[in-house]
XYZ file of C-alpha atoms in Angstrom:
777
model
C 46.030 -44.139 4.661
C 46.047 -40.945 6.749
C 48.808 -39.454 4.559
C 46.805 -40.337 1.431
C 43.724 -38.524 2.753
C 45.828 -35.476 3.653
C 47.269 -35.461 0.116
C 43.766 -35.526 -1.371
C 42.628 -32.650 0.893
C 45.620 -30.547 -0.180
C 44.861 -31.207 -3.847
C 41.230 -30.215 -3.325
C 42.215 -26.941 -1.637
C 44.559 -26.086 -4.512
C 41.909 -26.722 -7.173
C 38.953 -25.015 -5.498
C 40.033 -21.397 -6.341
C 40.463 -22.281 -9.989
C 37.087 -24.018 -9.987
C 35.393 -21.023 -8.340
C 36.981 -18.632 -10.845
C 35.907 -20.708 -13.810
C 32.297 -21.201 -12.751
C 30.999 -17.587 -12.824
C 32.351 -17.120 -16.329
C 29.900 -19.677 -17.616
C 26.913 -17.698 -16.315
C 26.190 -15.011 -18.882
C 23.262 -12.758 -17.845
C 23.064 -11.278 -21.341
C 22.573 -14.734 -22.815
C 20.019 -15.688 -20.158
C 17.854 -12.619 -20.899
C 18.536 -12.716 -24.637
C 19.794 -9.128 -24.897
C 22.955 -7.541 -26.250
C 25.696 -5.885 -24.238
C 24.664 -2.464 -25.537
C 21.001 -2.898 -24.560
C 19.347 -0.137 -22.555
C 17.732 -0.595 -19.138
C 14.308 -0.406 -20.761
C 15.161 -3.315 -23.108
C 16.565 -5.348 -20.219
C 13.475 -4.749 -18.098
C 11.186 -5.633 -20.995
C 13.061 -8.882 -21.656
C 12.976 -9.772 -17.953
C 9.209 -9.263 -17.670
C 8.568 -11.350 -20.776
C 10.763 -14.255 -19.626
C 9.532 -14.066 -16.013
C 5.929 -14.441 -17.156
C 6.885 -17.340 -19.421
C 8.984 -19.285 -16.895
C 7.231 -18.511 -13.624
C 6.831 -21.865 -11.785
C 3.186 -21.158 -11.002
C 2.368 -20.878 -14.723
C 4.980 -23.071 -16.416
C 4.790 -26.750 -15.442
C 8.104 -27.644 -17.109
C 10.392 -29.505 -14.609
C 13.194 -27.029 -15.263
C 11.008 -23.920 -15.027
C 12.051 -23.107 -11.477
C 15.789 -23.267 -12.259
C 15.252 -21.176 -15.357
C 13.244 -18.619 -13.377
C 16.026 -18.324 -10.778
C 18.591 -17.751 -13.537
C 16.383 -15.084 -15.129
C 15.959 -13.275 -11.803
C 19.691 -13.444 -11.067
C 20.543 -12.136 -14.528
C 18.164 -9.224 -14.142
C 19.553 -8.427 -10.692
C 23.036 -8.093 -12.230
C 22.107 -6.147 -15.361
C 19.626 -3.795 -13.647
C 22.387 -2.560 -11.343
C 24.847 -0.367 -13.249
C 27.727 -1.129 -10.900
C 27.254 -4.894 -11.063
C 26.786 -4.701 -14.825
C 30.027 -2.735 -15.238
C 31.937 -5.239 -13.102
C 30.580 -8.118 -15.137
C 31.485 -6.409 -18.427
C 35.050 -5.802 -17.192
C 35.874 -8.883 -15.149
C 33.129 -11.384 -15.936
C 31.842 -11.081 -12.358
C 28.940 -9.155 -10.804
C 31.168 -7.637 -8.152
C 29.918 -9.779 -5.280
C 30.182 -13.439 -4.447
C 27.421 -15.342 -6.109
C 27.684 -18.124 -3.583
C 27.694 -21.696 -4.686
C 25.289 -21.732 -7.616
C 23.645 -24.884 -8.797
C 26.116 -25.135 -11.655
C 29.053 -24.852 -9.231
C 27.506 -27.606 -7.135
C 27.280 -29.824 -10.171
C 30.886 -29.122 -11.175
C 32.063 -29.748 -7.629
C 30.080 -32.964 -7.576
C 31.632 -34.127 -10.860
C 35.055 -33.155 -9.525
C 34.318 -35.027 -6.307
C 33.226 -38.151 -8.171
C 36.214 -38.012 -10.532
C 38.736 -38.161 -7.675
C 36.781 -40.748 -5.621
C 37.017 -38.870 -2.282
C 36.040 -40.819 0.811
C 32.886 -38.996 2.038
C 33.175 -40.558 5.455
C 36.324 -38.496 6.012
C 34.580 -35.171 5.343
C 31.043 -36.129 6.434
C 29.523 -32.979 4.827
C 25.970 -33.870 3.682
C 25.438 -30.416 2.132
C 25.297 -31.201 -1.548
C 22.066 -29.707 -2.891
C 21.476 -32.679 -5.181
C 21.273 -35.039 -2.211
C 19.220 -32.880 0.113
C 15.450 -32.790 0.416
C 14.012 -30.690 -2.409
C 10.685 -29.926 -0.681
C 11.819 -26.326 -0.046
C 12.335 -25.515 -3.714
C 8.746 -24.435 -4.333
C 8.979 -21.983 -1.417
C 12.242 -20.293 -2.510
C 12.121 -16.472 -2.504
C 14.254 -13.890 -4.265
C 14.450 -10.186 -3.491
C 12.157 -8.751 -6.183
C 9.595 -11.519 -5.621
C 9.592 -10.790 -1.884
C 9.205 -7.016 -2.272
C 6.624 -7.022 -5.075
C 4.481 -10.043 -4.137
C 5.135 -11.456 -0.678
C 5.001 -8.173 1.265
C 1.680 -7.029 -0.316
C 0.270 -10.537 0.161
C 1.182 -10.445 3.876
C -1.773 -8.087 4.378
C -4.022 -11.048 3.507
C -2.196 -13.904 5.235
C 0.789 -14.343 7.589
C 4.024 -15.840 6.272
C 6.436 -18.196 8.024
C 9.897 -17.777 6.457
C 13.057 -19.835 6.961
C 16.552 -18.542 6.167
C 18.895 -21.416 5.440
C 22.154 -22.243 3.644
C 24.042 -25.272 2.360
C 26.803 -25.165 4.977
C 24.536 -25.241 8.017
C 24.500 -28.109 10.528
C 21.453 -26.893 12.495
C 19.394 -26.518 9.312
C 19.520 -30.294 8.856
C 18.265 -30.915 12.401
C 15.122 -28.792 12.021
C 14.327 -30.083 8.514
C 11.752 -32.777 9.525
C 9.847 -30.419 11.820
C 9.924 -27.614 9.266
C 8.640 -29.853 6.482
C 5.704 -31.092 8.597
C 4.710 -27.628 9.839
C 5.077 -26.020 6.401
C 2.706 -28.538 4.802
C 0.186 -28.177 7.633
C 0.158 -24.365 7.707
C 0.033 -24.037 3.931
C -3.093 -26.196 3.846
C -4.692 -23.881 6.423
C -3.982 -20.746 4.401
C -0.681 -19.426 5.785
C 2.189 -18.487 3.482
C 5.534 -20.321 3.489
C 8.841 -18.953 2.277
C 12.468 -20.107 2.176
C 15.457 -17.807 1.647
C 18.789 -19.343 0.674
C 21.396 -17.064 2.233
C 24.064 -18.262 -0.198
C 22.113 -17.207 -3.289
C 20.027 -14.356 -1.835
C 22.394 -12.444 0.437
C 20.611 -9.181 -0.304
C 17.243 -10.547 0.820
C 18.712 -12.247 3.907
C 20.368 -8.967 4.924
C 17.129 -7.077 4.252
C 15.263 -9.440 6.598
C 17.870 -8.914 9.317
C 19.053 -12.547 9.360
C 22.742 -12.693 10.330
C 22.899 -16.429 10.988
C 21.312 -19.659 9.779
C 18.897 -21.159 10.450
C 16.613 -18.206 11.233
C 12.818 -18.401 11.387
C 10.638 -15.330 11.190
C 7.025 -14.313 10.628
C 5.731 -11.642 8.263
C 2.299 -10.037 8.579
C 1.061 -6.644 7.371
C 4.595 -5.993 6.097
C 6.030 -6.328 9.628
C 8.744 -8.867 10.517
C 8.742 -10.830 13.814
C 11.546 -13.262 14.725
C 10.964 -16.721 16.208
C 13.053 -17.332 19.365
C 11.734 -20.597 20.849
C 12.582 -24.257 20.340
C 11.773 -25.514 16.844
C 8.924 -27.917 17.570
C 5.546 -28.241 15.887
C 3.498 -26.720 18.731
C 5.771 -23.686 19.083
C 5.772 -22.909 15.357
C 2.015 -23.278 15.091
C 1.488 -21.029 18.132
C 3.964 -18.505 16.716
C 1.939 -18.123 13.508
C -1.295 -17.873 15.510
C 0.203 -15.137 17.705
C 1.028 -13.087 14.607
C -2.697 -12.611 13.977
C -4.637 -9.776 15.665
C -6.524 -10.833 18.770
C -9.947 -9.395 17.810
C -10.506 -11.242 14.538
C -13.177 -13.646 15.820
C -15.773 -12.848 18.495
C -17.075 -15.551 20.849
C -20.877 -15.764 20.384
C -23.453 -17.051 22.876
C -27.186 -16.688 23.460
C -26.578 -13.342 25.172
C -24.774 -11.484 22.400
C -25.706 -13.080 19.088
C -28.515 -10.598 18.321
C -26.297 -7.564 18.899
C -23.502 -9.182 16.873
C -25.701 -9.887 13.858
C -27.366 -6.457 14.105
C -24.036 -4.668 13.710
C -24.331 -4.920 9.922
C -25.815 -1.408 9.942
C -22.771 -0.036 11.755
C -19.878 -1.811 10.019
C -21.629 -2.348 6.639
C -20.524 -6.013 6.438
C -22.184 -9.430 6.318
C -21.646 -11.469 9.506
C -20.390 -15.056 9.525
C -21.053 -17.614 12.264
C -19.159 -20.906 12.566
C -20.785 -23.571 14.758
C -18.298 -26.211 15.894
C -17.674 -28.523 18.846
C -14.054 -27.364 19.402
C -13.575 -25.315 22.618
C -11.036 -22.971 20.945
C -11.358 -21.180 17.639
C -9.649 -23.274 14.918
C -6.561 -21.721 13.310
C -8.129 -22.245 9.883
C -11.028 -20.011 10.886
C -8.697 -17.321 12.288
C -6.651 -17.279 9.076
C -9.840 -17.001 7.057
C -11.082 -14.145 9.225
C -7.787 -12.292 8.670
C -7.972 -12.749 4.897
C -11.581 -11.428 4.688
C -11.472 -8.911 7.551
C -12.109 -5.974 5.183
C -15.358 -7.531 3.929
C -16.849 -9.741 6.657
C -17.218 -9.915 10.451
C -16.657 -13.305 12.083
C -18.126 -14.994 15.130
C -17.564 -18.444 16.642
C -20.111 -20.568 18.505
C -18.850 -23.443 20.673
C -21.879 -25.710 20.584
C -20.669 -27.749 23.571
C -20.787 -24.694 25.824
C -23.734 -24.116 28.123
C -25.513 -20.968 27.020
C -25.700 -21.653 23.282
C -28.815 -23.855 23.268
C -31.168 -21.046 22.204
C -28.832 -20.030 19.381
C -28.515 -23.600 18.066
C -32.247 -24.116 18.267
C -33.009 -20.775 16.592
C -31.144 -21.756 13.420
C -31.659 -25.546 13.643
C -27.976 -26.401 13.990
C -26.626 -29.964 13.786
C -24.191 -29.926 16.713
C -22.243 -32.910 15.346
C -21.344 -31.285 12.020
C -19.427 -27.994 11.595
C -21.799 -25.426 10.110
C -21.038 -22.006 8.651
C -23.792 -19.420 8.193
C -23.650 -15.980 6.676
C -26.152 -13.259 7.615
C -26.840 -10.060 5.694
C -29.666 -7.551 6.178
C -32.041 -10.090 7.775
C -30.781 -11.601 11.040
C -33.736 -13.950 11.518
C -32.574 -16.184 8.658
C -29.138 -16.824 7.110
C -28.468 -15.705 3.547
C -26.358 -18.805 2.865
C -25.320 -21.995 4.710
C -22.623 -24.627 4.250
C -22.092 -27.832 6.251
C -19.217 -30.303 6.073
C -17.710 -32.906 8.357
C -14.303 -31.300 7.782
C -14.070 -27.680 6.751
C -11.437 -27.236 4.027
C -9.853 -23.954 3.001
C -11.067 -24.176 -0.613
C -14.647 -24.836 0.496
C -14.618 -21.842 2.849
C -13.031 -19.547 0.250
C -15.634 -20.433 -2.362
C -18.427 -19.874 0.146
C -17.192 -16.497 1.428
C -16.086 -15.057 -1.929
C -19.690 -15.307 -3.141
C -21.033 -13.447 -0.094
C -18.590 -10.577 0.454
C -21.202 -7.812 0.276
C -24.641 -7.029 1.633
C -27.630 -7.212 -0.668
C -27.759 -3.400 -0.686
C -24.340 -2.366 0.571
C -23.683 1.197 1.668
C -20.963 3.062 -0.214
C -18.634 4.061 2.637
C -15.360 4.459 0.712
C -13.922 4.847 -2.771
C -12.476 1.323 -2.635
C -15.907 -0.173 -2.024
C -17.384 1.940 -4.828
C -14.751 0.654 -7.264
C -15.393 -2.979 -6.312
C -19.177 -2.830 -6.442
C -19.331 -0.589 -9.521
C -16.328 -1.510 -11.677
C -15.362 0.378 -14.832
C -16.725 -1.255 -17.960
C -14.117 -3.111 -20.051
C -16.282 -3.890 -23.055
C -19.896 -3.706 -24.158
C -20.417 -7.302 -23.027
C -19.092 -6.562 -19.553
C -21.261 -3.589 -18.686
C -21.854 -3.185 -14.966
C -24.607 -0.833 -13.808
C -25.167 0.361 -10.273
C -28.570 1.344 -8.903
C -27.896 3.842 -6.115
C -30.401 4.892 -3.457
C -29.603 8.299 -1.975
C -31.269 8.379 1.412
C -30.805 9.536 4.984
C -30.582 8.051 8.464
C -33.462 7.578 10.854
C -37.010 6.253 10.883
C -38.107 8.883 8.366
C -36.276 7.052 5.572
C -36.814 3.481 6.811
C -39.826 2.746 4.567
C -38.072 3.945 1.411
C -34.990 1.856 2.243
C -36.961 -1.326 3.016
C -38.862 -1.007 -0.265
C -35.594 -0.555 -2.174
C -34.105 -3.590 -0.395
C -37.106 -5.747 -1.329
C -36.809 -4.601 -4.941
C -33.058 -5.412 -4.981
C -33.561 -8.937 -3.612
C -36.172 -9.658 -6.287
C -34.102 -8.246 -9.192
C -30.535 -9.240 -8.402
C -28.479 -9.944 -11.559
C -24.796 -10.252 -12.445
C -24.898 -7.016 -14.414
C -26.677 -5.033 -11.665
C -25.522 -3.963 -8.228
C -27.853 -2.300 -5.752
C -26.220 0.073 -3.253
C -27.234 2.995 -1.080
C -25.585 6.190 0.130
C -26.220 8.447 3.093
C -26.455 11.798 1.332
C -25.387 13.831 4.357
C -22.151 11.802 4.673
C -21.263 11.949 0.954
C -22.367 15.474 0.066
C -20.086 15.989 -2.951
C -21.097 12.667 -4.473
C -24.806 13.343 -3.946
C -24.644 16.925 -5.268
C -22.827 15.824 -8.428
C -25.564 13.317 -9.359
C -28.690 15.009 -7.990
C -27.648 18.591 -8.884
C -28.950 19.664 -5.461
C -32.460 19.926 -6.882
C -35.225 21.071 -4.567
C -37.512 18.113 -5.330
C -34.996 15.693 -3.769
C -34.277 17.756 -0.661
C -35.154 15.838 2.501
C -36.269 12.804 0.455
C -34.785 9.671 -1.070
C -33.735 9.442 -4.710
C -32.625 6.661 -7.063
C -29.893 7.007 -9.709
C -28.729 4.433 -12.272
C -25.053 4.948 -13.136
C -22.124 3.423 -14.992
C -18.474 4.262 -14.331
C -16.624 5.155 -17.530
C -13.051 5.534 -16.246
C -10.978 5.559 -13.075
C -10.698 9.361 -13.093
C -14.299 9.726 -11.887
C -16.228 10.049 -15.156
C -19.774 8.667 -14.789
C -22.784 8.269 -17.073
C -26.076 8.286 -15.191
C -29.820 8.806 -15.150
C -31.857 9.816 -12.127
C -35.507 8.941 -11.560
C -37.528 12.056 -12.269
C -39.355 11.923 -8.957
C -38.182 11.211 -5.430
C -38.222 7.564 -4.297
C -41.119 6.898 -1.935
C -41.064 3.109 -2.136
C -44.542 2.856 -3.664
C -45.620 0.286 -6.241
C -45.564 2.988 -8.890
C -41.908 3.755 -8.061
C -41.083 0.049 -8.354
C -42.731 -0.196 -11.782
C -40.923 2.926 -13.052
C -37.525 1.616 -11.914
C -38.200 -1.850 -13.333
C -39.173 -0.332 -16.685
C -35.958 1.725 -16.803
C -33.840 -1.334 -16.075
C -35.587 -3.260 -18.880
C -34.887 -0.401 -21.306
C -31.266 -0.290 -20.187
C -30.665 -3.870 -21.358
C -31.456 -2.944 -24.955
C -30.530 0.749 -24.992
C -27.259 1.631 -23.202
C -27.712 5.217 -24.382
C -30.431 5.618 -21.784
C -27.773 6.985 -19.432
C -27.623 10.324 -21.203
C -26.096 12.528 -18.481
C -22.380 12.616 -17.706
C -20.354 14.129 -14.881
C -17.088 13.753 -12.963
C -17.309 12.887 -9.264
C -14.680 13.191 -6.565
C -13.529 10.268 -4.440
C -15.942 9.180 -1.733
C -15.111 9.903 1.893
C -13.859 6.951 3.938
C -16.579 6.918 6.588
C -15.156 4.001 8.592
C -11.523 5.169 8.698
C -10.153 5.352 12.269
C -9.465 8.741 13.798
C -5.955 10.177 13.739
C -5.486 9.756 17.495
C -6.457 6.088 17.310
C -4.063 5.458 14.421
C -1.322 7.295 16.312
C -2.015 5.261 19.452
C -1.763 1.920 17.640
C 1.384 3.026 15.802
C 2.948 3.971 19.139
C 2.065 0.575 20.626
C 3.626 -1.202 17.626
C 6.786 0.876 17.969
C 7.074 0.166 21.697
C 6.528 -3.573 21.152
C 9.206 -3.590 18.445
C 11.685 -1.833 20.728
C 10.869 -4.241 23.584
C 11.317 -7.260 21.341
C 14.579 -5.884 19.964
C 15.868 -5.170 23.472
C 15.546 -8.788 24.622
C 15.887 -10.832 21.459
C 17.885 -9.002 18.794
C 21.609 -9.566 18.508
C 24.103 -6.870 19.471
C 24.781 -5.924 15.870
C 21.180 -4.743 15.499
C 21.150 -3.107 18.933
C 24.299 -1.014 18.483
C 22.594 2.021 16.806
C 19.915 2.153 19.521
C 22.434 1.758 22.348
C 24.677 4.396 20.795
C 21.783 6.834 20.605
C 20.758 6.066 24.195
C 24.255 6.561 25.647
C 24.726 9.759 23.608
C 21.493 11.196 25.004
C 22.482 10.260 28.575
C 25.940 11.769 28.111
C 24.503 15.049 26.834
C 21.932 15.132 29.642
C 24.411 14.541 32.471
C 26.979 16.826 30.842
C 24.433 19.621 30.733
C 23.514 19.074 34.392
C 27.175 19.160 35.477
C 27.941 22.312 33.473
C 24.817 23.993 34.826
C 25.785 23.063 38.388
C 29.246 24.598 38.052
C 27.891 27.708 36.338
C 25.292 28.203 39.095
C 27.940 27.896 41.796
C 30.129 30.471 40.059
C 27.184 32.821 39.588
C 26.427 32.825 43.295
C 29.885 34.220 43.995
C 29.370 37.169 41.668
C 27.731 40.412 42.772
C 24.146 40.906 41.580
C 23.804 43.263 38.602
C 22.242 46.677 38.851
C 18.695 47.404 37.726
C 19.722 48.977 34.417
C 22.098 46.149 33.588
C 19.390 43.583 34.396
C 16.866 45.342 32.137
C 19.368 45.525 29.283
C 20.206 41.837 29.666
C 16.531 40.850 29.528
C 15.998 42.977 26.429
C 19.006 41.440 24.719
C 17.796 37.946 25.645
C 14.316 38.555 24.266
C 15.729 39.931 21.016
C 17.948 36.888 20.630
C 15.063 34.451 21.229
C 12.865 36.322 18.736
C 15.534 36.210 16.048
C 15.994 32.476 16.706
C 12.279 31.698 16.371
C 11.869 33.687 13.172
C 15.112 32.534 11.609
C 13.502 29.454 10.043
C 11.036 31.628 8.109
C 13.545 34.241 6.884
C 14.213 33.766 3.149
C 17.777 33.018 2.215
C 17.675 35.489 -0.699
C 16.096 38.854 -1.288
C 14.269 37.509 -4.342
C 12.419 34.433 -5.608
C 14.303 32.330 -8.136
C 11.724 30.980 -10.612
C 12.976 29.058 -13.651
C 11.041 27.887 -16.668
C 10.460 24.117 -16.849
C 11.582 23.008 -20.329
C 12.600 19.777 -22.006
C 16.247 20.691 -21.357
C 16.081 20.948 -17.543
C 13.049 18.645 -17.106
C 15.089 15.617 -16.058
C 17.275 17.405 -13.519
C 14.475 19.591 -12.082
C 11.850 16.853 -11.761
C 12.579 13.275 -12.859
C 15.857 13.011 -10.930
C 14.967 15.418 -8.156
C 16.595 14.393 -4.894
C 14.466 12.580 -2.276
C 12.646 15.011 -0.015
C 12.737 17.833 -2.572
C 9.730 19.222 -4.433
C 9.321 21.510 -7.430
C 6.447 24.016 -7.154
C 5.363 24.771 -10.727
C 3.092 27.650 -11.793
C 1.011 27.176 -14.963
C 0.805 30.327 -17.090
C 0.407 31.520 -20.663
C 2.204 34.171 -22.650
C -0.544 36.714 -21.991
C -0.652 36.137 -18.216
C 3.061 35.569 -17.614
C 4.005 38.912 -16.031
C 1.121 39.402 -13.540
C 1.034 35.744 -12.487
C 4.782 35.595 -11.884
C 4.607 38.768 -9.783
C 1.787 37.411 -7.618
C 3.426 33.954 -7.445
C 6.694 35.496 -6.194
C 4.856 37.430 -3.482
C 2.890 34.386 -2.290
C 5.863 31.989 -2.075
C 8.473 34.528 -0.936
C 8.282 33.505 2.731
C 8.825 29.856 1.810
C 12.097 30.326 -0.084
C 14.019 29.722 3.163
C 13.444 25.976 2.680
C 16.240 24.366 0.655
C 13.956 21.471 -0.320
C 11.585 23.667 -2.381
C 12.273 24.718 -5.968
C 10.109 27.125 -7.937
C 9.403 26.936 -11.669
C 6.783 27.929 -14.209
C 5.392 26.004 -17.192
C 4.057 27.514 -20.404
C 0.539 26.323 -21.155
C 0.956 27.285 -24.810
C 3.848 24.833 -25.211
C 3.075 21.932 -22.894
C -0.716 21.636 -22.635
C -0.742 17.898 -23.387
C 1.716 17.206 -20.556
C -0.516 19.066 -18.106
C -3.684 17.334 -19.359
C -2.021 13.955 -18.822
C -1.161 14.795 -15.188
C -4.615 16.170 -14.426
C -6.160 12.839 -15.470
C -4.753 11.470 -12.208
C -6.175 14.318 -10.127
C -9.556 12.757 -9.507
C -11.001 15.800 -7.853
C -9.986 18.106 -10.696
C -12.376 19.668 -13.172
C -13.599 17.405 -15.977
C -10.717 16.693 -18.316
C -11.780 16.622 -21.995
C -10.571 14.052 -24.448
C -8.635 14.910 -27.549
C -11.753 15.107 -29.696
C -13.488 17.674 -27.507
C -14.027 20.880 -29.479
C -13.211 22.897 -26.341
C -9.952 21.011 -25.756
C -7.708 23.976 -26.602
C -9.975 26.484 -24.845
C -9.585 25.142 -21.282
C -7.987 27.767 -19.062
C -5.464 26.231 -16.660
C -3.568 29.435 -15.971
C -3.055 29.936 -12.268
C -2.893 26.211 -11.496
C 0.043 25.312 -9.230
C 1.488 21.802 -8.981
C 3.890 20.633 -6.263
C 5.783 17.778 -7.936
C 7.684 15.131 -5.976
C 9.910 13.551 -8.613
C 11.322 10.807 -6.396
C 8.034 9.400 -5.050
C 6.067 10.171 -8.258
C 3.158 12.186 -6.878
C 1.908 15.746 -7.053
C -0.374 18.081 -5.119
C -2.735 20.413 -6.958
C -3.756 24.023 -6.319
C -6.695 25.276 -8.362
C -7.190 29.036 -8.837
C -9.345 30.999 -6.419
C -12.734 31.914 -7.827
C -14.071 35.363 -7.131
C -16.849 35.416 -4.537
C -15.835 32.018 -3.143
C -14.898 32.669 0.462
C -15.166 29.044 1.533
C -13.316 26.091 0.156
C -11.006 23.635 1.720
C -8.417 26.250 2.604
C -10.804 28.575 4.411
C -10.945 32.350 4.018
C -7.750 34.319 3.815
C -6.610 37.942 3.720
C -4.019 39.741 1.633
C -2.262 41.259 4.613
C 0.984 39.342 4.139
C 0.915 39.833 0.400
C 0.468 43.595 0.782
C 3.427 43.699 3.149
C 5.594 41.945 0.612
C 4.338 44.253 -2.110
C 5.403 47.319 -0.144
C 8.772 45.781 0.635
C 9.374 44.875 -2.972
C 7.929 48.048 -4.367
C 5.720 46.207 -6.848
C 2.004 46.776 -7.308
C -0.419 46.770 -10.153
C -3.324 49.113 -10.653
C -4.640 47.481 -13.791
C -8.061 45.819 -13.266
C -7.172 43.036 -15.713
C -3.905 42.173 -14.004
C -5.633 42.370 -10.608
C -8.228 39.749 -11.653
C -5.456 37.489 -12.941
C -3.492 37.873 -9.728
C -6.605 36.971 -7.703
C -6.269 33.435 -9.079
C -3.423 32.912 -6.608
C -5.356 34.481 -3.735
C -5.029 31.491 -1.364
C -1.694 30.106 -2.532
C 0.162 30.974 0.693
C -2.363 28.965 2.744
C -1.954 26.088 0.307
C 1.835 26.269 0.704
C 1.418 26.055 4.487
C -0.582 22.855 4.102
C 1.986 21.522 1.624
C 4.754 21.869 4.207
C 2.502 20.281 6.854
C 1.921 17.269 4.584
C -1.872 17.514 4.870
C -2.659 17.979 1.145
C -4.126 15.223 -0.990
C -1.531 13.424 -3.086
C -2.096 12.150 -6.619
C 0.243 9.336 -7.593
C 1.270 8.564 -11.188
C 3.002 5.464 -12.595
C 5.786 7.471 -14.291
C 6.568 11.020 -15.357
C 5.555 11.687 -18.974
C 8.024 13.158 -21.433
C 7.982 16.946 -21.796
C 8.046 17.277 -25.581
């Protein structure tokens, strides 16, 4: 019997290579995506998106939808990579081991059944058809992880398991994993499973070199689990991923100050009353998901010192109660009670109360959410904006506006307010800096027309005092607006709002440093040696250089002491030579490599190589000119950028406005602080003067920075005042100058370009991102 088993094993080993070679040939990615072998990448991507939407398991309830979706993703992964596609076209293989696919498992299973192997001899319970299929709905692939899971980790933490078929330990943790996954998913955490056999690329990206591996993902950051796999440890691991300041403990002493902070953080405040001594994990996960909109507090009703708070709001201490407070802290804006708080109940309650009754516009993101762009005439959204100030002087006008908003709240209307001194550009664009509004409050009704900042609006003719007459005038305008959308007769383009609540640079730098130190500390004690080798190599190299320098310096000092001291003249000459050398070293980085500026014209022939496929880290600085302004602008442009030609990552070009105006207009639509961009039916469309504009284009990351020409008499601006001292020096060195008044006024358009280039190299300029580079026809 032993010899018979050995004979069967030998036969299996001989047939497995042939089986593995035959299986991949049956998987045809072209057939899966429904495209031909000569199809372009655009056609392949289009077919993938169409099939992925159709067969996504969340949308398609067909039992085989998940398998079909995995095949579609695998096919796209092969065909979207030119190297894998070429290998498949030549050899019928993608160039890397596909692992044991489901089809291979089935063939192996049929082969196994056909030869009647004795499973007790092998005792390998790894066949995917016989294992628990509860993980299938959590399976991740690379594109799904990058495009969906990572962005979603900023709303909820993820617990991810890396597993494989041939893994003994994976079977041991399966019961605990299944229980914890179901529990955490019900609370609002994300669950993911990566099969290392099918998704080697994703497993390598996550840093998992063995199975099973458990890790957490939050805010795009990965943290590995290193403790025993038991329910309590996994639950505590997910809880530790969350920030520690999500929920504040509230008692009789601090509840008034907590609820009054709505003026400072511009958020509604939520209180949960419960009899649990610790904050429930469900509540912490909810606080993390809504942390950008709401502030959360927890009241332990069994604690001494909460009696006044419970009595103030008439709380039933035996039933969990959630209250949300807005502008009035003496009474809640909304209340929900339930014997057992469920995630769906809490989500429905909070999603309806994300904003204050009259929220303050503190950022562009908040402005876009409260005042969305209209999609159709039936979905018009109008915002009633109160421009006011801070302090008791404006309190009466604000309270009157708040009372009006509470009485006239509708789905099509949003009432907001703005501190004019904190959003000066926004206020000046809508109020035109008129004298009658100076030092007073004003009300404007507006509607956003597009995402580039175009707004239709109408301002109340008189300042808002909060009187009954003001209320009647505003109510009459809102009634007219329902029947006459043309009431908003004025139009303008506004810049993005300032982010008033953004943390300071030093604070952001401090937290980033703490995260980096914690990552290094965790890697030092928990990461395997394969991950630690680059860090250890760098550390030992630095120590070697340090000690080597000390030893060399010690020997050189000892030899110097034996030499006779130099004379006074020799010492002076040596110091002079040393100073000259240090000066040349400091200025070497700013010395141009050439004695001229190489500026090429950006055309449809070199467009792809000079922009679309520009290497990472390189930028093309493009000057916009016309045929009539070509010579003077190029001369001034060369003088301004001459000192920056020493950088090999900068390329300089010019673009003809007469040939490529439409391309420029398309890019400027994404520059939200640019001048109003006309549409194609504007009679002044071809009369707009963009000569002197300079665009720094990053082809790899798809963004650009914009320089707008200097206006005569404007000594301020974001770049500050500047002088032509450097430019005049270059002009003398180059021997080029112009005495023509017309050419001088044209050259003045680039008056502050050198300052702008300095900020470009510092990385402090505003960036405008675009989805893709348009064609240069």
